[in-house]
Amino acid sequence: MKITFLGTGTSQGIPVIGSNHPVCLSKNIKDKRLRVSVLIEWDNYSYVIDCGPDFRQQMLRANVSKIDGILFTHEHADHTAGLDDIRPFFFRQGDIPVFAHQRVMRSLERRFDYIFETENKYPGAPSVKKIVVENKPFQVGNLEIIPINGFHNKLQVFGFRFKDFAYLTDMKTVEEHEIEKLKGVEVLVVNALREEKHESHFNLKEALNFIKKVNPNKAYLTHISSLLGFHDDVEKSLPKNVFLAYDNLVVTV
Ligand SMILES: [Zn+2]
Ligand SMILES: [Zn+2]
């Protein structure tokens, strides 16, 4: 299984528009972060988790010509705003499968009504195939995916386990019985916003505690704010099995 980090930045991305923060001015390519998403490829399958406002650029950058579906973690714009740009995939492949919690699906239906329209649809609009995800295993390609339920402040969010790989973002609390579902993962991705506490995201310390509980071989941090610091400095401070993800990083599991 090949994992490509398409984006690793928090909701505004790095650099933040108009910001003079030193990390936003950094020349290091690892300090440039699009909005969070990953591409997961195995056998002949390719799926993305989330479809934020940088989706088009991410598909071009990673040279993706086919996607078999999109799994949504939650409805926030930094994870969903790029849905219109599935058009080239739709034109070639037909309806694109989207996997989401019922609440997230309703939000997408409201905000992208023309995509979900079934009567008098505008001919240039893309279409999707809706697959509602509940908190129980579901089939994606030839794999059984295990959803991990967590909370982003009070908002329910899904993480996803693909065999020995798990991806969690925008988490602030995860209940013990959900953490149990992550036991035995080789590679864990989890959000770490910054050092300071935040009401709806793990800060660095909380992410590291979470990683310790799950105890994967390797862990990568994502959904990173410029306030966390320069990539190379933060990376040096991490335990030896924990890394900062960066855009275009490829990991095989
Ligand atoms: Zn987010
Ligand atoms: Zn969010």
Coordinates of C-alpha atoms and ligand atoms in Angstrom, one line a residue:
M1 CA 0.0 0.0 0.0
K2 CA 1.4 3.4 -1.0
I3 CA 0.4 6.5 0.9
T4 CA 1.0 10.0 -0.7
F5 CA 0.5 13.0 1.5
L6 CA -1.3 15.4 -0.8
G7 CA -1.5 18.1 1.8
T8 CA -0.5 18.5 5.5
G9 CA -1.5 22.0 6.5
T10 CA -4.2 23.3 8.7
S11 CA -7.3 25.0 7.4
Q12 CA -5.7 28.1 5.9
G13 CA -2.7 26.2 4.5
I14 CA 0.9 27.4 4.8
P15 CA 1.8 30.0 3.9
V16 CA -1.3 31.8 5.2
I17 CA -2.4 34.6 2.8
G18 CA -0.7 37.9 3.7
S19 CA 1.1 36.5 6.7
N20 CA 4.6 37.6 7.7
H21 CA 5.1 34.7 10.2
P22 CA 8.6 33.3 9.7
V23 CA 7.3 29.8 8.9
C24 CA 5.0 31.3 6.2
L25 CA 8.1 33.1 4.7
S26 CA 10.3 29.9 4.9
K27 CA 12.1 28.9 1.8
N28 CA 12.1 25.2 2.8
I29 CA 9.7 23.3 0.6
K30 CA 8.7 21.2 3.6
D31 CA 7.2 24.3 5.2
K32 CA 4.7 24.7 2.2
R33 CA 1.6 22.9 3.2
L34 CA -1.7 22.5 1.2
R35 CA -4.9 21.5 3.0
V36 CA -4.9 18.0 4.4
S37 CA -5.5 15.0 2.2
V38 CA -3.9 11.6 1.4
L39 CA -3.9 9.4 -1.6
I40 CA -4.0 5.7 -0.8
E41 CA -3.1 3.2 -3.5
W42 CA -3.0 -0.6 -3.5
D43 CA -3.4 -3.2 -6.2
N44 CA -5.2 -1.2 -8.9
Y45 CA -7.2 0.9 -6.5
S46 CA -6.7 4.6 -5.6
Y47 CA -8.7 6.4 -3.0
V48 CA -8.4 9.8 -1.5
I49 CA -9.3 10.9 2.0
D50 CA -11.0 14.3 1.9
C51 CA -11.3 16.7 -1.0
G52 CA -10.3 20.2 0.2
P53 CA -9.9 23.5 -1.7
D54 CA -6.5 22.4 -3.0
F55 CA -7.8 19.1 -4.6
R56 CA -7.2 20.2 -8.2
Q57 CA -3.6 21.2 -7.6
Q58 CA -3.0 18.1 -5.5
M59 CA -4.3 15.8 -8.3
L60 CA -2.1 17.5 -10.9
R61 CA 1.0 17.5 -8.6
A62 CA 0.6 13.8 -7.8
N63 CA -0.2 13.0 -11.4
V64 CA -3.4 11.2 -10.5
S65 CA -5.5 10.1 -13.5
K66 CA -8.0 7.9 -11.8
I67 CA -9.7 7.8 -8.4
D68 CA -12.0 5.1 -7.2
G69 CA -13.6 7.2 -4.5
I70 CA -13.4 9.8 -1.8
L71 CA -13.7 9.1 1.9
F72 CA -14.7 12.1 4.0
T73 CA -13.6 12.6 7.6
H74 CA -16.1 15.5 8.2
E75 CA -17.8 18.4 6.5
H76 CA -15.4 21.3 7.2
A77 CA -14.5 23.3 4.1
D78 CA -10.8 22.6 4.3
H79 CA -11.8 18.9 3.8
T80 CA -14.6 19.3 1.3
A81 CA -14.5 22.5 -0.7
G82 CA -12.8 21.0 -3.8
L83 CA -15.6 18.6 -4.6
D84 CA -16.4 20.4 -7.9
D85 CA -13.0 19.4 -9.2
I86 CA -13.9 15.7 -9.5
R87 CA -15.2 16.7 -12.9
P88 CA -12.3 15.4 -15.0
F89 CA -12.6 12.0 -13.1
F90 CA -16.4 12.0 -13.6
F91 CA -16.1 12.7 -17.3
R92 CA -13.7 9.7 -17.7
Q93 CA -15.1 7.3 -15.2
G94 CA -18.7 8.2 -14.4
D95 CA -20.2 8.7 -10.9
I96 CA -17.5 9.0 -8.3
P97 CA -18.2 7.1 -5.1
V98 CA -18.2 9.3 -2.0
F99 CA -18.1 7.7 1.5
A100 CA -19.4 9.9 4.4
H101 CA -21.3 10.0 7.6
Q102 CA -25.0 10.7 7.0
R103 CA -24.6 14.2 8.5
V104 CA -21.7 15.0 6.2
M105 CA -23.5 13.7 3.2
R106 CA -26.4 16.0 4.0
S107 CA -24.0 18.9 4.3
L108 CA -22.5 18.1 0.9
E109 CA -25.9 17.7 -0.6
R110 CA -26.8 21.2 0.6
R111 CA -23.6 22.9 -0.5
F112 CA -23.1 21.1 -3.8
D113 CA -26.8 20.7 -4.6
Y114 CA -26.1 20.7 -8.4
I115 CA -23.8 17.6 -8.0
F116 CA -26.5 15.7 -6.2
E117 CA -29.3 16.9 -8.5
T118 CA -31.0 14.0 -10.2
E119 CA -33.6 15.9 -12.4
N120 CA -32.8 18.5 -15.0
K121 CA -29.1 18.2 -14.1
Y122 CA -26.8 20.7 -15.8
P123 CA -24.8 18.6 -18.4
G124 CA -21.4 19.8 -17.2
A125 CA -22.0 19.0 -13.5
P126 CA -20.3 15.9 -12.0
S127 CA -22.2 13.2 -10.2
V128 CA -21.4 11.0 -7.3
K129 CA -22.4 7.7 -5.9
K130 CA -23.4 8.1 -2.2
I131 CA -22.2 5.6 0.3
V132 CA -23.3 6.4 3.9
V133 CA -20.7 5.3 6.5
E134 CA -21.7 4.3 10.0
N135 CA -19.4 3.4 12.8
K136 CA -18.9 -0.2 11.5
P137 CA -16.5 -1.8 8.9
F138 CA -17.3 -1.1 5.3
Q139 CA -15.9 -2.3 2.0
V140 CA -13.7 -0.1 -0.2
G141 CA -12.2 -1.9 -3.3
N142 CA -11.1 -5.3 -2.0
L143 CA -10.5 -4.0 1.5
E144 CA -12.5 -3.8 4.7
I145 CA -12.1 -0.3 6.2
I146 CA -12.6 0.2 9.9
P147 CA -13.9 3.7 10.8
I148 CA -12.5 5.3 14.0
N149 CA -15.0 7.6 15.7
G150 CA -13.6 10.7 17.3
F151 CA -14.6 14.2 18.3
H152 CA -13.4 17.6 16.9
N153 CA -14.6 19.7 19.9
K154 CA -18.2 18.4 19.8
L155 CA -18.3 17.5 16.1
Q156 CA -18.2 13.8 15.3
V157 CA -15.3 13.0 12.9
F158 CA -14.3 9.7 11.3
G159 CA -10.7 8.4 11.0
F160 CA -10.1 5.3 8.8
R161 CA -8.0 2.2 9.2
F162 CA -6.9 0.5 6.0
K163 CA -5.3 -2.8 7.2
D164 CA -2.0 -1.7 8.9
F165 CA -2.4 1.9 8.1
A166 CA -4.7 4.4 9.9
Y167 CA -5.4 8.1 9.2
L168 CA -7.0 10.4 11.7
T169 CA -7.3 14.1 11.4
D170 CA -9.1 16.9 13.2
M171 CA -9.3 14.9 16.4
K172 CA -9.5 16.3 19.9
T173 CA -10.9 13.3 21.8
V174 CA -11.0 9.7 20.9
E175 CA -12.7 7.2 23.3
E176 CA -10.8 4.2 24.6
H177 CA -12.9 1.6 22.8
E178 CA -12.2 3.5 19.5
I179 CA -8.5 3.6 20.3
E180 CA -8.7 -0.2 20.7
K181 CA -9.5 -0.5 17.0
L182 CA -6.1 1.0 16.2
K183 CA -4.1 -1.7 18.0
G184 CA -1.5 -3.3 15.7
V185 CA -1.3 -0.6 13.1
E186 CA 2.1 -0.2 11.6
V187 CA 1.7 3.4 10.4
L188 CA -0.5 5.9 12.1
V189 CA -1.2 9.5 10.9
V190 CA -2.7 11.9 13.4
N191 CA -3.3 15.6 13.6
A192 CA -1.0 17.9 15.6
L193 CA -1.8 21.6 15.2
R194 CA 0.7 23.5 17.3
E195 CA 2.2 23.5 20.8
E196 CA -0.5 25.6 22.5
K197 CA -3.8 24.0 23.4
H198 CA -6.7 24.3 21.0
E199 CA -10.4 23.6 21.6
S200 CA -10.9 21.3 18.6
H201 CA -7.5 19.8 17.6
F202 CA -4.8 17.8 19.4
N203 CA -1.8 20.0 20.1
L204 CA 1.7 18.4 19.8
K205 CA 1.7 17.0 23.3
E206 CA -1.8 15.5 23.0
A207 CA -0.9 13.9 19.6
L208 CA 2.3 12.4 21.1
N209 CA 0.3 11.0 24.0
F210 CA -2.2 9.5 21.6
I211 CA 0.6 7.9 19.6
K212 CA 2.1 6.4 22.7
K213 CA -1.3 4.8 23.5
V214 CA -1.7 3.3 20.0
N215 CA 2.0 2.3 19.8
P216 CA 2.4 2.0 16.0
N217 CA 5.8 1.3 14.5
K218 CA 5.8 4.8 12.9
A219 CA 3.6 7.8 13.3
Y220 CA 3.3 10.9 11.1
L221 CA 1.8 14.3 12.2
T222 CA -0.4 16.3 9.9
H223 CA -2.9 19.2 9.9
I224 CA 0.0 21.5 10.9
S225 CA -0.2 25.2 11.6
S226 CA 2.6 27.6 11.0
L227 CA 2.6 28.2 14.7
L228 CA 4.0 24.7 15.3
G229 CA 7.3 26.0 13.9
F230 CA 9.8 25.2 11.1
H231 CA 9.5 21.6 9.8
D232 CA 13.2 20.8 10.4
D233 CA 13.3 22.2 14.0
V234 CA 10.1 20.4 15.0
E235 CA 11.1 17.1 13.5
K236 CA 14.4 17.1 15.6
S237 CA 12.4 17.4 18.8
L238 CA 10.2 14.3 18.1
P239 CA 10.5 10.8 19.5
K240 CA 12.4 8.5 17.1
N241 CA 9.3 6.8 15.7
V242 CA 7.4 10.0 15.1
F243 CA 7.8 12.3 12.1
L244 CA 6.3 15.4 10.7
A245 CA 4.5 14.7 7.5
Y246 CA 5.1 17.1 4.6
D247 CA 3.5 17.5 1.2
N248 CA 4.5 14.9 -1.4
L249 CA 5.9 12.6 1.2
V250 CA 5.3 8.9 0.2
V251 CA 5.1 6.1 2.7
T252 CA 4.7 2.5 2.0
V253 CA 3.0 0.1 4.4
Ligands
ZN1 ZN -9.4 20.6 9.1
ZN2 ZN -12.3 20.3 10.9

